[in-house]
């Protein structure tokens, strides 16, 4: 019977992709169909699948259809009802799965008779994202809404009907902290909406449950340490945007210290009238907090911050001895956590790596992590679920999954299978890779002058419509300063903190140029002609840090470390950057890599070639102009002349 159910499910997958979806004008993609079949088999067999899916494959539909068929097969077999869990890195994808992909598939399959009722799905979040009814009631009783900002007041009132705090757009941070579900929740109310919501999730009323990687790892840690689970038992896990999972896990396992930890504890001391203790800690921590508040600089060493912890550490010791027993339970817990963290960062630990990272406000936070993530992931995430699908467009570096498996702790797991689904896009026809004959040399004293000149020539050849991806904000600023001195006919934008506003301006101003760094290497979508030239001045090698220095110790020599870690990380980042250029089948673009190490004869020429799709390569600037003129409509050139 099981084999028959399996055959029927595979036939149903073919029916969906070869008949149903094409009737809705969705093209039949052989690689997408094959990927969905592979994912279904992994779900059925309880394996771990690494799926590198190129742009345009439609991996989301592939794993959602496989998940639906897997749920149906379990129902037919009479197995207990358990949801499929989908974990993503971005909020945008979580919402798209819930509000677009699944409703569309649900409507199509219900209309065809494959489903008896629509598929229900829900986005799961940490408890701090939800309303506590009791705390909301107390907050509203304390307030005079007539004296409060009307938008913030209305947002607060809307929470009487809205459970998700993120849906109350104008809710103030202060109100949010006071009405969210507390870290320790012992609510006994039968009508508590948060408890009702959790009960519905645990009762499998939502066959698809969607979360971010942080919550997935947090749940795995809870299970691994015997604590109460956060997410329900599921029959399969799909981890989309899986290339971000190792870093998320490292952050989740790490111990962090930020300015807010001090500020919250000082606030609690003042609230409980221990004013002298609050002022003493505030005075001793001020130099550290001021330094943490500065814009994050990856070049600053951990030691530049850690010595400033000595004075706060002494004050915390005094507070612990003199008044700890008199503090409320929650404030005492804050003290214990802050004190132990500060002492760890002061004294160090031979088994941990200490480093700095950027906090949510763009400042600096201090971090400590076990250098080897492998054992932690093996003991929690990989042993916690029966079948796991990891999908992304950048899991394989140079055609190999080895670097990802090492980073994720999967090198010795016999359940792992690998597959690469190449993009269906015609890169040979729609793309041109430009590697200059004489690239700017980074050791040249006038490097930025020469780099800017090379970019200007490319802008003129492509008539604007350009995205320039930098590996540092300093390089971006240097080029921006020089470009503004050129008499260019196109608007030039720089991607800063207000990213959404800037990208919208870039998209709506024909022919404009966008200079970007940091997060712009992935996650931004520029379909159509607005990015018809992608310029990468410098290969995206990661900056050395404490973690990489520690990792280097496990390799016999520097060359081995570079080939096993540094180059694959660069290749993944380069693939992510390249993905900003071609978003649809009809997009056409020139990709210009101006790094001297990437050109033929350069140290990393082969690595660049193996990380990008096969396409035409030229070293002649005239070919860039000829290509643009051959693939663009007349309106492209007319639009680029408008300012």
Coordinates of C-alpha atoms in Angstrom, one line a residue, residues 236-504:
X236 CA 8.9 17.6 8.0
X237 CA 11.0 20.8 8.1
X238 CA 11.8 22.9 5.1
X239 CA 14.6 25.5 5.7
X240 CA 14.4 28.1 2.9
X241 CA 17.2 30.7 2.6
X242 CA 19.3 27.9 4.3
X243 CA 22.6 29.6 3.5
X244 CA 21.8 31.9 6.4
X245 CA 21.2 29.1 8.9
X246 CA 24.8 28.6 10.2
X247 CA 25.3 32.2 11.0
X248 CA 21.8 32.4 12.7
X249 CA 22.7 29.3 14.8
X250 CA 26.0 30.8 15.8
X251 CA 24.3 34.0 17.0
X252 CA 21.7 31.9 18.8
X253 CA 24.3 29.8 20.6
X254 CA 26.4 32.9 21.3
X255 CA 26.4 35.0 24.5
X256 CA 25.8 38.6 23.7
X257 CA 26.2 41.9 25.6
X258 CA 24.8 45.2 24.3
X259 CA 24.0 48.6 25.7
X260 CA 20.4 47.8 26.1
X261 CA 21.3 45.1 28.7
X262 CA 22.8 47.7 31.0
X263 CA 20.1 50.3 30.3
X264 CA 17.3 47.9 31.1
X265 CA 18.9 46.8 34.4
X266 CA 19.6 50.4 35.4
X267 CA 15.9 51.2 34.7
X268 CA 14.8 48.3 36.9
X269 CA 17.0 49.5 39.7
X270 CA 15.5 53.0 39.5
X271 CA 12.0 51.6 39.4
X272 CA 12.6 49.7 42.6
X273 CA 14.1 52.9 44.2
X274 CA 17.7 51.7 44.4
X275 CA 18.9 55.0 43.0
X276 CA 22.4 55.0 44.4
X277 CA 23.1 51.6 42.8
X278 CA 21.5 52.7 39.5
X279 CA 23.7 55.9 39.4
X280 CA 26.9 54.1 40.3
X281 CA 26.4 51.5 37.5
X282 CA 25.3 54.2 35.1
X283 CA 28.5 56.3 35.8
X284 CA 30.9 53.3 35.5
X285 CA 29.2 51.9 32.4
X286 CA 29.0 55.3 30.6
X287 CA 32.4 55.0 28.7
X288 CA 31.5 51.6 27.4
X289 CA 27.9 52.5 26.4
X290 CA 29.2 55.6 24.6
X291 CA 31.7 53.4 22.6
X292 CA 29.0 50.8 21.9
X293 CA 26.7 53.5 20.5
X294 CA 29.1 54.5 17.8
X295 CA 28.4 53.1 14.3
X296 CA 29.6 49.6 14.1
X297 CA 33.2 49.2 12.7
X298 CA 34.3 45.7 11.9
X299 CA 37.9 46.8 12.1
X300 CA 37.7 47.5 15.9
X301 CA 39.1 44.7 18.0
X302 CA 37.2 43.2 20.9
X303 CA 39.9 44.3 23.3
X304 CA 39.0 47.9 22.6
X305 CA 35.7 47.3 24.4
X306 CA 36.5 44.6 26.9
X307 CA 38.8 46.7 29.2
X308 CA 35.9 49.2 29.7
X309 CA 34.0 46.3 31.4
X310 CA 36.3 46.2 34.4
X311 CA 34.6 49.1 36.3
X312 CA 31.0 48.0 35.7
X313 CA 32.0 44.5 36.7
X314 CA 33.2 45.8 40.1
X315 CA 29.9 47.7 40.6
X316 CA 27.8 44.6 39.7
X317 CA 29.8 42.6 42.3
X318 CA 28.9 45.2 45.0
X319 CA 25.2 45.3 44.0
X320 CA 25.2 41.5 44.1
X321 CA 26.6 41.4 47.6
X322 CA 24.6 44.3 49.1
X323 CA 21.1 44.3 47.7
X324 CA 20.6 41.2 45.5
X325 CA 18.4 39.5 48.1
X326 CA 16.1 42.5 48.3
X327 CA 15.5 42.8 44.5
X328 CA 12.3 41.5 42.9
X329 CA 12.6 38.1 41.2
X330 CA 12.7 39.6 37.6
X331 CA 15.3 42.3 38.5
X332 CA 17.5 39.7 40.4
X333 CA 17.4 37.5 37.3
X334 CA 18.5 40.5 35.2
X335 CA 21.4 41.1 37.6
X336 CA 22.5 37.5 37.6
X337 CA 22.5 37.3 33.8
X338 CA 24.2 40.7 33.3
X339 CA 26.8 40.0 36.0
X340 CA 27.8 36.6 34.7
X341 CA 28.0 37.9 31.1
X342 CA 30.2 40.9 32.1
X343 CA 32.5 38.6 34.1
X344 CA 32.8 36.2 31.2
X345 CA 33.9 39.0 28.9
X346 CA 36.3 40.4 31.5
X347 CA 38.0 37.1 32.3
X348 CA 37.7 35.2 29.0
X349 CA 37.4 31.5 28.4
X350 CA 39.9 29.4 26.5
X351 CA 37.1 27.4 24.8
X352 CA 35.3 30.4 23.4
X353 CA 35.9 33.1 20.7
X354 CA 35.2 36.7 21.6
X355 CA 34.3 39.2 18.9
X356 CA 32.2 42.2 18.1
X357 CA 29.0 42.4 15.9
X358 CA 26.5 45.0 14.7
X359 CA 23.4 45.4 16.9
X360 CA 19.9 46.2 15.7
X361 CA 20.5 49.9 15.9
X362 CA 23.7 50.0 13.9
X363 CA 25.9 50.1 17.0
X364 CA 28.2 47.5 18.5
X365 CA 27.5 44.5 20.7
X366 CA 30.0 42.1 22.3
X367 CA 29.7 38.4 21.6
X368 CA 31.2 35.1 22.8
X369 CA 30.7 31.8 21.0
X370 CA 32.1 28.3 21.0
X371 CA 34.3 28.2 18.0
X372 CA 33.1 24.8 16.8
X373 CA 29.4 25.0 15.9
X374 CA 29.3 21.4 14.6
X375 CA 28.6 19.6 17.9
X376 CA 25.9 22.1 18.9
X377 CA 24.0 21.7 15.7
X378 CA 24.3 17.9 15.7
X379 CA 23.0 17.7 19.2
X380 CA 20.0 20.0 18.6
X381 CA 18.8 20.7 15.1
X382 CA 19.9 17.7 13.1
X383 CA 18.8 15.2 15.7
X384 CA 15.5 16.9 16.5
X385 CA 13.5 16.3 13.3
X386 CA 12.8 13.3 11.1
X387 CA 13.2 14.9 7.7
X388 CA 14.8 18.2 6.8
X389 CA 15.0 20.0 3.4
X390 CA 17.5 22.8 3.2
X391 CA 17.0 25.0 0.1
X392 CA 18.8 28.1 -1.3
X393 CA 20.3 29.4 -4.4
X394 CA 23.7 29.6 -2.8
X395 CA 24.3 26.4 -0.9
X396 CA 26.9 25.1 -3.4
X397 CA 30.2 27.0 -3.9
X398 CA 31.9 26.2 -7.2
X399 CA 29.5 23.2 -7.6
X400 CA 30.4 21.7 -4.2
X401 CA 28.4 21.5 -0.9
X402 CA 31.5 20.8 1.2
X403 CA 31.9 24.3 2.6
X404 CA 28.2 24.4 3.6
X405 CA 28.3 21.0 5.2
X406 CA 31.3 21.9 7.3
X407 CA 29.7 25.1 8.4
X408 CA 26.4 23.4 9.2
X409 CA 27.9 20.3 10.9
X410 CA 26.6 17.9 8.2
X411 CA 29.9 16.3 6.9
X412 CA 29.4 13.0 8.6
X413 CA 25.6 12.6 8.5
X414 CA 24.8 9.6 6.3
X415 CA 21.2 10.9 5.7
X416 CA 22.4 13.9 3.6
X417 CA 21.7 13.9 -0.1
X418 CA 22.7 16.7 -2.5
X419 CA 21.2 18.2 -5.6
X420 CA 21.9 21.2 -7.8
X421 CA 19.0 22.5 -10.0
X422 CA 20.4 24.9 -12.5
X423 CA 18.5 28.1 -13.4
X424 CA 16.3 27.8 -16.5
X425 CA 17.3 31.3 -17.5
X426 CA 19.3 31.7 -20.8
X427 CA 22.4 33.4 -19.4
X428 CA 24.4 32.9 -22.5
X429 CA 21.9 35.0 -24.5
X430 CA 20.9 37.5 -21.8
X431 CA 24.2 38.1 -20.0
X432 CA 27.6 39.4 -20.7
X433 CA 30.5 39.1 -18.2
X434 CA 33.0 42.0 -18.6
X435 CA 36.5 41.5 -17.2
X436 CA 38.6 44.6 -18.2
X437 CA 41.8 44.4 -20.1
X438 CA 43.6 46.7 -17.7
X439 CA 41.7 46.6 -14.3
X440 CA 42.4 49.2 -11.6
X441 CA 45.2 47.9 -9.3
X442 CA 44.3 48.1 -5.6
X443 CA 47.9 49.0 -4.6
X444 CA 47.9 52.0 -6.9
X445 CA 48.0 55.3 -5.1
X446 CA 45.3 56.7 -7.3
X447 CA 43.2 53.5 -7.3
X448 CA 39.9 55.2 -6.6
X449 CA 40.5 57.7 -9.4
X450 CA 41.1 54.8 -11.8
X451 CA 38.2 52.8 -10.5
X452 CA 35.8 55.7 -10.9
X453 CA 37.0 56.3 -14.4
X454 CA 36.4 52.6 -15.3
X455 CA 32.9 52.9 -13.7
X456 CA 32.1 56.1 -15.7
X457 CA 33.1 54.4 -19.0
X458 CA 30.8 51.5 -18.2
X459 CA 27.9 53.8 -17.2
X460 CA 28.2 55.5 -20.6
X461 CA 28.3 52.2 -22.4
X462 CA 25.2 51.0 -20.6
X463 CA 23.4 54.4 -20.5
X464 CA 23.1 54.2 -16.7
X465 CA 20.6 51.6 -15.3
X466 CA 23.4 50.5 -12.9
X467 CA 23.9 48.9 -9.6
X468 CA 27.4 49.1 -8.1
X469 CA 28.0 46.6 -5.3
X470 CA 30.9 47.5 -2.9
X471 CA 32.5 45.4 -0.2
X472 CA 33.0 48.4 2.1
X473 CA 31.3 51.6 2.9
X474 CA 34.6 53.4 2.7
X475 CA 35.1 52.4 -0.9
X476 CA 31.5 53.4 -1.7
X477 CA 32.1 56.9 -0.3
X478 CA 35.3 57.3 -2.1
X479 CA 33.7 56.5 -5.5
X480 CA 30.6 58.5 -4.7
X481 CA 32.7 61.6 -4.0
X482 CA 34.4 61.3 -7.3
X483 CA 31.3 60.4 -9.3
X484 CA 29.6 63.6 -8.2
X485 CA 32.4 65.6 -9.8
X486 CA 31.6 64.0 -13.2
X487 CA 29.0 65.5 -15.5
X488 CA 26.8 62.5 -15.6
X489 CA 23.2 62.6 -17.0
X490 CA 21.8 60.1 -14.5
X491 CA 20.7 60.4 -10.9
X492 CA 23.1 58.8 -8.4
X493 CA 21.7 57.2 -5.2
X494 CA 23.6 55.8 -2.2
X495 CA 21.9 53.0 -0.2
X496 CA 22.0 54.0 3.4
X497 CA 19.8 53.3 6.4
X498 CA 16.6 54.3 4.6
X499 CA 17.0 51.4 2.2
X500 CA 13.3 51.0 1.2
X501 CA 12.9 54.7 0.2
X502 CA 16.2 54.8 -1.7
X503 CA 15.5 51.6 -3.7
X504 CA 12.0 52.9 -4.7

